[in-house]
CSV table of C-alpha atoms in Angstrom, one decimal:
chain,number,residue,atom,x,y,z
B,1416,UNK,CA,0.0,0.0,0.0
B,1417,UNK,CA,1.1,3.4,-1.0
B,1418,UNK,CA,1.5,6.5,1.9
B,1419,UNK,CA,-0.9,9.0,-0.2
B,1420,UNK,CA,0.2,11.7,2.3
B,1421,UNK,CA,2.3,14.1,-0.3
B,1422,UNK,CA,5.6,15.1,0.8
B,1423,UNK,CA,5.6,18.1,2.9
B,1424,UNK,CA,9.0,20.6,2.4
B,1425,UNK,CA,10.6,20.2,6.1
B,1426,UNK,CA,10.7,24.4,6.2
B,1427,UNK,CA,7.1,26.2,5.3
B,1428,UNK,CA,6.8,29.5,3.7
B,1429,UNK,CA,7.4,32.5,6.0
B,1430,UNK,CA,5.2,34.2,7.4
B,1431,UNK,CA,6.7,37.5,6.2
B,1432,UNK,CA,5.4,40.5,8.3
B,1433,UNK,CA,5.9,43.4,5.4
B,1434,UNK,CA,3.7,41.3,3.6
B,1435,UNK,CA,0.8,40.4,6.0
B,1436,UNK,CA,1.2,44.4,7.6
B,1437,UNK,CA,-0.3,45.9,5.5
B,1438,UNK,CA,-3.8,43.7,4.4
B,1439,UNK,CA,-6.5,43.1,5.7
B,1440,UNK,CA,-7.6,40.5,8.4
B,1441,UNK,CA,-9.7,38.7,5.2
B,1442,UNK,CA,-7.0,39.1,3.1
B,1443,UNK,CA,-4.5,38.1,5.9
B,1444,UNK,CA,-6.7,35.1,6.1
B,1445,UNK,CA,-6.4,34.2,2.2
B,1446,UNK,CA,-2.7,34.0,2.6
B,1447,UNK,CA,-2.6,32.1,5.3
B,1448,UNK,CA,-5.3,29.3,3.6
B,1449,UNK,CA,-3.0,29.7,0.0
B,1450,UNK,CA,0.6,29.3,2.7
B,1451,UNK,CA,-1.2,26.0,4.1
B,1452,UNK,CA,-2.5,24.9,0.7
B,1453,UNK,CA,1.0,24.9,-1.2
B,1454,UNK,CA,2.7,22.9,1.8
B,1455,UNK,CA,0.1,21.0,1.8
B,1456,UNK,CA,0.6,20.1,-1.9
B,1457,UNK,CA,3.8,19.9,-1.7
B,1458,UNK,CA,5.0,23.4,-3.2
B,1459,UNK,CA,8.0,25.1,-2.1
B,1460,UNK,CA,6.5,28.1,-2.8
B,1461,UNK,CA,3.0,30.2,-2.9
B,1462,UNK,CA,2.1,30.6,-6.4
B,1463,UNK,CA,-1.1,32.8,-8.2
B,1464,UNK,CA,-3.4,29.2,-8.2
B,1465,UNK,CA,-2.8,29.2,-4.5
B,1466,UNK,CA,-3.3,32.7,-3.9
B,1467,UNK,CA,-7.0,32.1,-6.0
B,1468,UNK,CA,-8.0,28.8,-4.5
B,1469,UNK,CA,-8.0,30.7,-1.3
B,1470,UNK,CA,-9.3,33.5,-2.4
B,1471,UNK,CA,-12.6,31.8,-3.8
B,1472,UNK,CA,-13.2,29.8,-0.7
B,1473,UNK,CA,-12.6,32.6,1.4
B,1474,UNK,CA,-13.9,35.8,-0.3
B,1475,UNK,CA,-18.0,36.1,-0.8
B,1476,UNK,CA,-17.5,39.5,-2.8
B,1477,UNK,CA,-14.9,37.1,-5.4
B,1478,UNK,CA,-17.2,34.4,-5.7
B,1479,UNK,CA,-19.8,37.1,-6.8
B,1480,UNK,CA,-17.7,38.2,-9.5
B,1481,UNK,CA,-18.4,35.6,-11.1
B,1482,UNK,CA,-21.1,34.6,-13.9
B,1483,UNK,CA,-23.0,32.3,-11.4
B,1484,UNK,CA,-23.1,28.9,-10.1
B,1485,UNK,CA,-21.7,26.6,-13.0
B,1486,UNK,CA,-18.4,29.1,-13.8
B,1487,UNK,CA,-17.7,29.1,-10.2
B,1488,UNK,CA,-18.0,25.3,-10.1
B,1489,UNK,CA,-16.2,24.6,-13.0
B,1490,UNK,CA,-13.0,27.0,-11.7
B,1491,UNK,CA,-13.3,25.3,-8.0
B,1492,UNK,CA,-13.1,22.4,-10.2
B,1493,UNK,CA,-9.7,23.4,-11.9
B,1494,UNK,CA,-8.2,23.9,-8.6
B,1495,UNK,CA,-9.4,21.2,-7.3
B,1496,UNK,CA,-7.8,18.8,-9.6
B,1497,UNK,CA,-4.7,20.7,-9.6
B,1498,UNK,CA,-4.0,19.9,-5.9
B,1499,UNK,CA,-4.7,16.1,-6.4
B,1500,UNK,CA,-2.3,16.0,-9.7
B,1501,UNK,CA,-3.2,18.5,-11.9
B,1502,UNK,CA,-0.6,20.9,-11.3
B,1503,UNK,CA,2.0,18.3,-10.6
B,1504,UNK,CA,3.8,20.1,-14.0
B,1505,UNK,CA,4.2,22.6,-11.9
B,1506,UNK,CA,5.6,21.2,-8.7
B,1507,UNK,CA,9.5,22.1,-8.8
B,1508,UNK,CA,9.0,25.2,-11.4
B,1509,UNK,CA,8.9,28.9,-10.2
B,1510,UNK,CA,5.9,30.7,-11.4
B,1511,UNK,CA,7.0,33.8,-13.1
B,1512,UNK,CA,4.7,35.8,-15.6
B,1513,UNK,CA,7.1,38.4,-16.5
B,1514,UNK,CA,4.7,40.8,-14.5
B,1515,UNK,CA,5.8,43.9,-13.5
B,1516,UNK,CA,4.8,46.3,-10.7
B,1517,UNK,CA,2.5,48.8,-11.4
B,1518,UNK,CA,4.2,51.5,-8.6
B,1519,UNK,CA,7.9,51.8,-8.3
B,1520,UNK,CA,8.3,52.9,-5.0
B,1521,UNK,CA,6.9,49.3,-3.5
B,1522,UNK,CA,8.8,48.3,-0.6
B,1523,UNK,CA,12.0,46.3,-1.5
B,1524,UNK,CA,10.5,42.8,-0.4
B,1525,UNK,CA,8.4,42.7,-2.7
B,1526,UNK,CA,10.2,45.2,-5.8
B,1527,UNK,CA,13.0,42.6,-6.2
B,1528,UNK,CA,10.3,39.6,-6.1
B,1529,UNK,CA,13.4,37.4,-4.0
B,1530,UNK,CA,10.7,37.4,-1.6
B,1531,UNK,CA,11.2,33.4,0.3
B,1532,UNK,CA,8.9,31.9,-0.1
B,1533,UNK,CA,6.8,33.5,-3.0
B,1534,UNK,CA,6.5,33.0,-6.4
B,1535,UNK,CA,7.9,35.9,-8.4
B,1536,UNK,CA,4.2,36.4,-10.0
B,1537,UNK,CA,2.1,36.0,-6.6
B,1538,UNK,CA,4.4,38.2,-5.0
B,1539,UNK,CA,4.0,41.0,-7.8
B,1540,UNK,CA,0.1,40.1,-7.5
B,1541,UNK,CA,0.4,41.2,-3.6
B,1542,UNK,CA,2.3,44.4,-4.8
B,1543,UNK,CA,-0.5,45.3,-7.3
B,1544,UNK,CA,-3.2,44.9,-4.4
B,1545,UNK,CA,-1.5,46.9,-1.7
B,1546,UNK,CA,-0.9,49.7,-4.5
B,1547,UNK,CA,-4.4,49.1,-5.6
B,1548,UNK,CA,-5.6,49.7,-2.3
B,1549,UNK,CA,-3.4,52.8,-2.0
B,1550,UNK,CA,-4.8,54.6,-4.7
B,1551,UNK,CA,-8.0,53.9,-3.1
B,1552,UNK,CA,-7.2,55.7,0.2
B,1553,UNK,CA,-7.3,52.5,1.6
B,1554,UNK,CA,-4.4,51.7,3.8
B,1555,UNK,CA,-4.6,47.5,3.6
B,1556,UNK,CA,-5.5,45.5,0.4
B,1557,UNK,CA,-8.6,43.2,0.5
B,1558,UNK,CA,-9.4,40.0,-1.1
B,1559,UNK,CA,-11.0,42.2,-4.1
B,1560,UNK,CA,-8.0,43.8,-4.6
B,1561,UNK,CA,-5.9,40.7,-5.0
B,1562,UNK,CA,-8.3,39.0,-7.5
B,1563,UNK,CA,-8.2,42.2,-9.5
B,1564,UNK,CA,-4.2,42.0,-9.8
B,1565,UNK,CA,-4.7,37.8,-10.3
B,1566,UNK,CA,-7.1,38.4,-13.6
B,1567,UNK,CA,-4.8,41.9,-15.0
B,1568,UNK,CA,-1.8,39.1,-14.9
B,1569,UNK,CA,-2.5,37.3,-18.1
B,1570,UNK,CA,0.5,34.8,-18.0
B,1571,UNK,CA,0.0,33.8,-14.5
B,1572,UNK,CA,-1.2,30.2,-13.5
B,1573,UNK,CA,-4.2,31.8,-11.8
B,1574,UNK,CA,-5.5,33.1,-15.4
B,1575,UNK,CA,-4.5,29.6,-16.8
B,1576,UNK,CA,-7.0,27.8,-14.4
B,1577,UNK,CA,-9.3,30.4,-15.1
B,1578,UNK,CA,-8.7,30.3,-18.8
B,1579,UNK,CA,-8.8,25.8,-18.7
B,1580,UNK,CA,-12.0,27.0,-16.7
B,1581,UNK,CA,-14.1,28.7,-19.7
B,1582,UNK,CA,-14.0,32.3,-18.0
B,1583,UNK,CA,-12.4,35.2,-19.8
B,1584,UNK,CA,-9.6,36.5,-17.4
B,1585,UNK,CA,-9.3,39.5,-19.9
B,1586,UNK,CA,-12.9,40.5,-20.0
B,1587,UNK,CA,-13.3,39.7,-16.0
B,1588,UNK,CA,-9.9,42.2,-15.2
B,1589,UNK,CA,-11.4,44.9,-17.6
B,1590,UNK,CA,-14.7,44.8,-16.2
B,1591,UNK,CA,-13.6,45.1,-12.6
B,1592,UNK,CA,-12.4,48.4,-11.2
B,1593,UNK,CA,-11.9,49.9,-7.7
B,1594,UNK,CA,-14.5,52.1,-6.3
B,1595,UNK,CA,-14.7,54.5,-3.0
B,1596,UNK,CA,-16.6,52.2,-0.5
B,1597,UNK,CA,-16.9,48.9,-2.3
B,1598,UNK,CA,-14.6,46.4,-3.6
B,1599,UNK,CA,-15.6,46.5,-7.1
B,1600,UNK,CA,-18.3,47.5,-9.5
B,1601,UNK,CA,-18.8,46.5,-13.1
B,1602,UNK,CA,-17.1,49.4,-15.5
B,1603,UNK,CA,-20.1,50.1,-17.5
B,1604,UNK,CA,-23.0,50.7,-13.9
């Protein structure tokens, strides 16, 4: 009989205060879940699939962007089968999407994207949801704010599972946009 316990790194991904400062509890919460979910696959780091598989379970006002049940389903789905094998192509390759920041003056952690434990893309997606939340007014990035910078990243493994998943990551990233008081809006209300 096989052990089907995967193989857990012996060190887990940080928990790097200058990331976790500066969001909020939700959002702390979503990092946590996607930190948990990538040892627990076996990852040595947090990648963008991670970072939305949390998200989604986590984040009511994510789920609602979304068009209803079945795209939902089918996207939990993806993520799904990635933990149990699908994304084993992944498993020993660092996620990076080329993605740059948005801001330049991001705080070094994250603007060289050596950040332990992170993959070069999620840790650029964190970037673009603090300085999301920023121009906002808002001092700590939500859940909203992450998914936005997830679906703008179009070569990220988040937008592939979304892409495999029959949702158009472009059309999704263009029609979300940050409004005073809410997490997101559709462009054309």
């Amino acid at each position: 009989m096989q052990n089907r316990t995967p193989r857990i790194p012996q060190q887990p991904a940080p928990n790097r205060a200058e990331f976790d400062a500066r969001l909020t509890v939700e959002l702390a919460a979503v990092v946590a879940g996607a930190r948990r979910r990538a040892l627990r696959d076996g990852d040595r780091q947090i990648d963008t699939a991670h970072l939305l598989h949390s998200l989604i379970e986590s984040d009511p006002e994510v789920r609602a962007a979304f068009e209803g049940g079945p795209q939902l389903a089918k996207v939990l789905g993806y993520l799904v089968q990635r933990s149990i094998g699908y994304g084993l192509r992944w498993q020993g390759a660092v996620e990076h999407s080329g993605a740059v920041p948005v801001v330049a003056d991001l705080d070094s952690a994250v603007r060289d994207k050596g950040v332990e434990g992170w993959s070069p893309s999620a840790a650029s997606a964190m970037a673009e949801a603090r300085a999301r939340a920023e121009l906002r007014g808002d001092a700590r990035a939500g859940g909203f704010d992450l998914f936005a910078a997830l679906a703008s990243d179009h070569e990220c493994r988040a937008v592939e599972v979304l892409q495999r998943a029959g949702v158009d990551a472009e059309q999704l990233a263009a029609r979300i946009v940050g409004a005073p008081g809410q997490g997101w809006r559709e462009a054309d209300a």
